[in-house]
PDB file of C-alpha atoms in Angstrom:
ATOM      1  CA  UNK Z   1     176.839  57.937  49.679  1.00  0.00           C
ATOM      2  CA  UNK Z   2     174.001  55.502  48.871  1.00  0.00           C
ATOM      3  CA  UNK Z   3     171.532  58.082  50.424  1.00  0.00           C
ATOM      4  CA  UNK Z   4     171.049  56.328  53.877  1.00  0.00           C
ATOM      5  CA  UNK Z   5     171.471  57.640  57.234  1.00  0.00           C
ATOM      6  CA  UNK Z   6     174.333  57.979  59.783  1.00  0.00           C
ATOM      7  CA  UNK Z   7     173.165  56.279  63.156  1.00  0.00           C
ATOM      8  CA  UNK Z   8     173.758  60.227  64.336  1.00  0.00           C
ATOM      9  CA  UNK Z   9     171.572  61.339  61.940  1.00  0.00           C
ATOM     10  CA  UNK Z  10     168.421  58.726  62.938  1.00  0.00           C
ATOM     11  CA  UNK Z  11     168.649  59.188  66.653  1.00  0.00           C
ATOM     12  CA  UNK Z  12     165.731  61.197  68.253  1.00  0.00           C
ATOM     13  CA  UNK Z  13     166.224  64.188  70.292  1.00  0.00           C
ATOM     14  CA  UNK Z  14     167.573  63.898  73.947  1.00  0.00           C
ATOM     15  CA  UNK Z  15     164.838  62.423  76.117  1.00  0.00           C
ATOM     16  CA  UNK Z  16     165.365  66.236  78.106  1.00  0.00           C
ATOM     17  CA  UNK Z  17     163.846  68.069  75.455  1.00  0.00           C
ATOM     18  CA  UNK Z  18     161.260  65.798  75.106  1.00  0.00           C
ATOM     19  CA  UNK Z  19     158.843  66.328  78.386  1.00  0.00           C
ATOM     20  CA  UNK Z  20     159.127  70.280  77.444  1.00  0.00           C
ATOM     21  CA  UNK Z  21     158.117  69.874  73.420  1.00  0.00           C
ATOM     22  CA  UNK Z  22     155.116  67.907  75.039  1.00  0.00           C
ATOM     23  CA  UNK Z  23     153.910  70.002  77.562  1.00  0.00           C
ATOM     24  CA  UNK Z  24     154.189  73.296  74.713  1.00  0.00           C
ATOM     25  CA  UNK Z  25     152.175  71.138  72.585  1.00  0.00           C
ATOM     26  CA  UNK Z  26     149.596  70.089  74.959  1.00  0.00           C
ATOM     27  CA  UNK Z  27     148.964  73.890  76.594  1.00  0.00           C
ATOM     28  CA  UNK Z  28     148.859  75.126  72.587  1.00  0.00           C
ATOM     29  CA  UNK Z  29     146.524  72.527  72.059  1.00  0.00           C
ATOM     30  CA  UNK Z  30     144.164  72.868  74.969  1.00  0.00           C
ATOM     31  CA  UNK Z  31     141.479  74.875  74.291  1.00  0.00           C
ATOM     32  CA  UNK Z  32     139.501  75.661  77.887  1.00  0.00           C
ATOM     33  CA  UNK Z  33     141.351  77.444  80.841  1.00  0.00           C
ATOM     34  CA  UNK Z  34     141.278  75.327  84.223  1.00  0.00           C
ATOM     35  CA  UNK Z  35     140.699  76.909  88.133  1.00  0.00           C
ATOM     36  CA  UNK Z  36     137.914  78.251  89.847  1.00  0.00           C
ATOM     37  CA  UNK Z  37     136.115  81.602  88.546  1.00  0.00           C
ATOM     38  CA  UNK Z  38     136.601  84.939  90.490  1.00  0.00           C
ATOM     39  CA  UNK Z  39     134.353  87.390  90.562  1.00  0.00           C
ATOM     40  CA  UNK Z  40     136.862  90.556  91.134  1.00  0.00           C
ATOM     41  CA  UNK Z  41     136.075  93.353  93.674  1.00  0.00           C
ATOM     42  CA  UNK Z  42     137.987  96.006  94.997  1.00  0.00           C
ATOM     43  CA  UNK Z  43     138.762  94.047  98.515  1.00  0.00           C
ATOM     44  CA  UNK Z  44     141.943  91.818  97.924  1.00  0.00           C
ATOM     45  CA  UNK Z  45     140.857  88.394  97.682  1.00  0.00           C
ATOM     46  CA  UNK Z  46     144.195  85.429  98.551  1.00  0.00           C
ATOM     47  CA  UNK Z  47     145.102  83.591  95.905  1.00  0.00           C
ATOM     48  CA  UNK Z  48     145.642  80.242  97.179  1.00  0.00           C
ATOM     49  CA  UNK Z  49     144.719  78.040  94.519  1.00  0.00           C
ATOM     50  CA  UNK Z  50     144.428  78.429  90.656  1.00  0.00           C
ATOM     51  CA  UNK Z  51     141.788  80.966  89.470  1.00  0.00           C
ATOM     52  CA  UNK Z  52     140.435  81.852  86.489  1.00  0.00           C
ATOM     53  CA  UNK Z  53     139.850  85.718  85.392  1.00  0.00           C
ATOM     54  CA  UNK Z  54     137.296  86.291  83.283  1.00  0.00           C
ATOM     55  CA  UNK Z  55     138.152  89.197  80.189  1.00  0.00           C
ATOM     56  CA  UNK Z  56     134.766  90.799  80.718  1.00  0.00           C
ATOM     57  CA  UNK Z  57     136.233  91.681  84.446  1.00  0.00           C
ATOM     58  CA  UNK Z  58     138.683  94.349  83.225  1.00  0.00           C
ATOM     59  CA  UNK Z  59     141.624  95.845  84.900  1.00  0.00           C
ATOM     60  CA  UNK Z  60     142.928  94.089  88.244  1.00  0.00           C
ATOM     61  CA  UNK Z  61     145.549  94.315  90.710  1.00  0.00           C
ATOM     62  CA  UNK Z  62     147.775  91.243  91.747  1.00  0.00           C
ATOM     63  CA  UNK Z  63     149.767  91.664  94.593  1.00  0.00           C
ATOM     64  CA  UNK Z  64     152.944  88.756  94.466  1.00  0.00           C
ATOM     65  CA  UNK Z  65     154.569  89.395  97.753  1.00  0.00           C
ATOM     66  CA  UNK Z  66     155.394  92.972  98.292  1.00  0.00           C
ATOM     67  CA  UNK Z  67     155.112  93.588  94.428  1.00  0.00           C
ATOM     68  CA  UNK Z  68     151.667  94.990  92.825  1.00  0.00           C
ATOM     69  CA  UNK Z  69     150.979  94.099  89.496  1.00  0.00           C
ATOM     70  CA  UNK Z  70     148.362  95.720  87.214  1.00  0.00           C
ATOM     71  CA  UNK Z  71     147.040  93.926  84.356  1.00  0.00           C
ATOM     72  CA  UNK Z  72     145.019  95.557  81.919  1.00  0.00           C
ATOM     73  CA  UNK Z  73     143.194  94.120  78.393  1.00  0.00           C
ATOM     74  CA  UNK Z  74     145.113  94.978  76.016  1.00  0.00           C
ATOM     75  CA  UNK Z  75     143.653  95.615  72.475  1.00  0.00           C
ATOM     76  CA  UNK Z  76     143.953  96.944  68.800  1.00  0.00           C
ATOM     77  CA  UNK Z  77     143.781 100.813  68.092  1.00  0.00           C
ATOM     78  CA  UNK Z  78     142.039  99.531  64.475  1.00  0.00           C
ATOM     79  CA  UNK Z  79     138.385  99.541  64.143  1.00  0.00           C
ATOM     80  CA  UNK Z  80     137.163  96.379  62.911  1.00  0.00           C
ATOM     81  CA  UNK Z  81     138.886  94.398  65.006  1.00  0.00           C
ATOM     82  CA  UNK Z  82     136.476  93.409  67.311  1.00  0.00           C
ATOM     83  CA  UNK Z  83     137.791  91.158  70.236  1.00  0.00           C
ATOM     84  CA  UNK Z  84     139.743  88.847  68.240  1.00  0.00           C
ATOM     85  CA  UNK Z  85     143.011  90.154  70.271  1.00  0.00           C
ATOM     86  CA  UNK Z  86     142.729  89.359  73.825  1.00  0.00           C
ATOM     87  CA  UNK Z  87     145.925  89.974  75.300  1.00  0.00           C
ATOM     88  CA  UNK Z  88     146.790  91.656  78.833  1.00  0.00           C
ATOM     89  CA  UNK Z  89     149.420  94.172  79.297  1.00  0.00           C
ATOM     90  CA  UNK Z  90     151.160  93.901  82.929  1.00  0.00           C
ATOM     91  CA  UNK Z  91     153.155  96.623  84.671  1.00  0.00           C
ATOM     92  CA  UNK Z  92     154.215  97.516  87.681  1.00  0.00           C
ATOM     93  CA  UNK Z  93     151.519  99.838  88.750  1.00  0.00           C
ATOM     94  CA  UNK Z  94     151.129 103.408  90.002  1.00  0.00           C
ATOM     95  CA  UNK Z  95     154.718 104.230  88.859  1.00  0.00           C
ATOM     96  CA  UNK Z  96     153.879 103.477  85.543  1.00  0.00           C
ATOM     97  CA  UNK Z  97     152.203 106.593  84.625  1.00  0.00           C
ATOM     98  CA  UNK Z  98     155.121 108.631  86.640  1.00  0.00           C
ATOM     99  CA  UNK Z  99     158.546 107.445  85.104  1.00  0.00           C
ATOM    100  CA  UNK Z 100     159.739 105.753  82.068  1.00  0.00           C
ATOM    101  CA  UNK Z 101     158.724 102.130  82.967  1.00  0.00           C
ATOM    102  CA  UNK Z 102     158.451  98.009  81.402  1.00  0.00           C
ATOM    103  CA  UNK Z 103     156.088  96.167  81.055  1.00  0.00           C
ATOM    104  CA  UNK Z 104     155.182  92.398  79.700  1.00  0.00           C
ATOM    105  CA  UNK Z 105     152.338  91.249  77.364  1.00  0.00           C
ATOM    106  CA  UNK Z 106     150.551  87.768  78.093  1.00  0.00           C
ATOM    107  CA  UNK Z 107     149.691  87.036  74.582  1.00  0.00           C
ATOM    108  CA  UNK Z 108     147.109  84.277  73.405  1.00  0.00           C
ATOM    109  CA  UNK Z 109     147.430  80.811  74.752  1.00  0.00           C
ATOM    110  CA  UNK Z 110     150.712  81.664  76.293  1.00  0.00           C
ATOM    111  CA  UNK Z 111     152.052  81.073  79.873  1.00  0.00           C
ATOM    112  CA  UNK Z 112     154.276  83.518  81.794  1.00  0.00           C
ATOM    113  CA  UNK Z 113     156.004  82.059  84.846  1.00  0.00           C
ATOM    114  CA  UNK Z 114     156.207  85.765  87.416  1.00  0.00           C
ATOM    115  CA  UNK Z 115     159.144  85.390  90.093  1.00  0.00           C
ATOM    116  CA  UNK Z 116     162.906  86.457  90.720  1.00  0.00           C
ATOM    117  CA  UNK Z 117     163.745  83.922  88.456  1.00  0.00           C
ATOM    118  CA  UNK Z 118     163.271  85.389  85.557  1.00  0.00           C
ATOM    119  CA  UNK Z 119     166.353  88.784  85.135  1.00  0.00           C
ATOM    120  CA  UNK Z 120     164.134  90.761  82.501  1.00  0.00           C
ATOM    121  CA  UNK Z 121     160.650  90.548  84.738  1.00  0.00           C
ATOM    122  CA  UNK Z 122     163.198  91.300  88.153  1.00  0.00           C
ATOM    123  CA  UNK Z 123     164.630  94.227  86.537  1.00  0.00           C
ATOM    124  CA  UNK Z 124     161.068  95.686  84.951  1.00  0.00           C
ATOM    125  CA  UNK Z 125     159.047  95.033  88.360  1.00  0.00           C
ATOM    126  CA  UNK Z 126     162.217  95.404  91.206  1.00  0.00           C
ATOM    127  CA  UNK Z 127     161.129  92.316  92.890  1.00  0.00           C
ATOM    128  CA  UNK Z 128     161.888  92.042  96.599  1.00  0.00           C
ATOM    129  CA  UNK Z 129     162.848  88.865  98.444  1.00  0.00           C
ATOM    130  CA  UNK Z 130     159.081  88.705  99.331  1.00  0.00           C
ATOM    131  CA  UNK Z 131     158.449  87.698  95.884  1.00  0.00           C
ATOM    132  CA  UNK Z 132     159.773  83.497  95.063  1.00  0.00           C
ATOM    133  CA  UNK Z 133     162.089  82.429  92.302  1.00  0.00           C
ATOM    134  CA  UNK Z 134     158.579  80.781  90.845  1.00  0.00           C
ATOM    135  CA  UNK Z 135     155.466  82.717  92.670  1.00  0.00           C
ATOM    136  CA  UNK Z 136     152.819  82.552  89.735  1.00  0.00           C
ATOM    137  CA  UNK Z 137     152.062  80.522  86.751  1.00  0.00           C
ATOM    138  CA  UNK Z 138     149.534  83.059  84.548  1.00  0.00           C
ATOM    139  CA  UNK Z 139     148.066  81.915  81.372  1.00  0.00           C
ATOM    140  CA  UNK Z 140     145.992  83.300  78.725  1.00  0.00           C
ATOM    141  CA  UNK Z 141     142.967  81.232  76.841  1.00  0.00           C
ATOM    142  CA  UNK Z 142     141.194  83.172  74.873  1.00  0.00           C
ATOM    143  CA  UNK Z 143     141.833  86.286  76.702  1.00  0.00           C
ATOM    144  CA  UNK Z 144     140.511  84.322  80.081  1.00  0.00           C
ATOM    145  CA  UNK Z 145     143.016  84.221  82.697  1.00  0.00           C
ATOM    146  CA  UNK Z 146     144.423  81.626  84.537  1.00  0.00           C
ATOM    147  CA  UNK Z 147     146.175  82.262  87.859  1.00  0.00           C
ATOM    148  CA  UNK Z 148     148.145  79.332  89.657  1.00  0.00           C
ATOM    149  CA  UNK Z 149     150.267  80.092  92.898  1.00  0.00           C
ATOM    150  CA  UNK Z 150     153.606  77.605  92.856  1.00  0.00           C
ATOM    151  CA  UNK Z 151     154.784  79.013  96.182  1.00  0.00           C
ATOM    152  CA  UNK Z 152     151.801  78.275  98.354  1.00  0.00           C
ATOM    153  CA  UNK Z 153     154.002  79.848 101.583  1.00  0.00           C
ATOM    154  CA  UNK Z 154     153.928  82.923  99.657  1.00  0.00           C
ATOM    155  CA  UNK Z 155     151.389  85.847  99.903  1.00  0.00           C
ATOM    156  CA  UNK Z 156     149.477  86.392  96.665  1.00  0.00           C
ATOM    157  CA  UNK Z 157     146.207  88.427  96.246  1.00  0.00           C
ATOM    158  CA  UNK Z 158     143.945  89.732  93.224  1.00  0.00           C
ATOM    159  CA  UNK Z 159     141.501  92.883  93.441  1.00  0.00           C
ATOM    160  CA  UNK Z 160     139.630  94.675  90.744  1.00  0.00           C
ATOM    161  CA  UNK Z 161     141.115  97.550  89.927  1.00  0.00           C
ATOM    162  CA  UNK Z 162     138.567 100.997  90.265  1.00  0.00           C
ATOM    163  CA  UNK Z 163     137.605 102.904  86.611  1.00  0.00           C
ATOM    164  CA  UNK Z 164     139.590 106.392  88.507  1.00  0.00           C
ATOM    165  CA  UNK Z 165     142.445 104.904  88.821  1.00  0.00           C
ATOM    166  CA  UNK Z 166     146.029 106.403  88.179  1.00  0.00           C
ATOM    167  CA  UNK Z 167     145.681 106.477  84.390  1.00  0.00           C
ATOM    168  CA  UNK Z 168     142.688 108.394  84.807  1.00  0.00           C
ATOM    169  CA  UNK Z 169     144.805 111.307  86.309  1.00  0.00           C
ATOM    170  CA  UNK Z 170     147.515 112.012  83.868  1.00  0.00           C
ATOM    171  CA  UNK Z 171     146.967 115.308  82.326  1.00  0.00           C
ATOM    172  CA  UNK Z 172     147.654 115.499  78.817  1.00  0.00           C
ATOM    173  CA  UNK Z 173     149.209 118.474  77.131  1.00  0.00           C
TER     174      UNK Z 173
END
């Protein structure tokens, strides 16, 4: 009780955890998004390598496997605001508008791996066998999007999506 340390209490954390703390730190820390820019259009494009989506593009479809996913810029009802949030809301398309539905937010400088991997996104978007454990690696810098296929044997394609789109439909009573 002379105030030193137990050996259990000075040993670092298990090497494991270390590699994961890192990487956190360094995407946290990075402050530019990395792949090649897309310029969306309404043709789906293959998504073979890592991409980056611009904010200023707006709504687009990605297609992982036989799943379509619609992502959409997400931002505050409050005036005043401005663009200082630039998150994306994803769902799981037309059936969105039509039936209580899921969806996931890709919030600033934060990296959502999309696949069958993960039970909450399976259940939300009813992935098929088409789509991988791992199919996409998305991340958000500063509302820019960066798009990485990790199955490269796996289909993946991006379009924009048009301004009439099913949204644009719903009747409001």
């Amino acid at each position: 009780m002379n105030g030193s340390l137990t050996p259990e209490e000075t040993t670092s954390p298990p090497a494991s955890t270390l590699p994961s703390l890192f990487s956190k730190m360094r995407r946290f820390f990075k402050t530019s998004a990395s792949g090649v820019p897309l310029e969306l259009n309404t043709e789906p494009q293959p998504v073979k390598s890592a991409i980056l989506v611009d904010w200023s593009n707006g709504p687009f479809l990605l297609t992982i496997g036989k799943t379509a996913l619609e992502f959409h810029p997400d931002s505050p009802n409050t005036e005043g605001w401005g663009d200082e949030l630039r998150e994306w809301l994803v769902h799981g398309g037309p059936s969105f508008y039509s039936k209580l539905c899921g969806f996931l937010r890709v919030s600033l400088n934060e990296s959502l791996v999309f696949g069958r991997l993960d039970e909450a996104q399976s259940a939300i978007f009813e992935y098929s066998k088409s789509v991988s454990q791992r199919h996409i690696e998305v991340t958000n810098y500063n509302g820019n999007l960066t798009i990485k296929p990790l199955d490269p044997d796996r289909l993946c394609t991006i379009s924009k999506l048009t301004e009439n789109g099913p949204r644009d439909s719903i009747h409001r009573q």
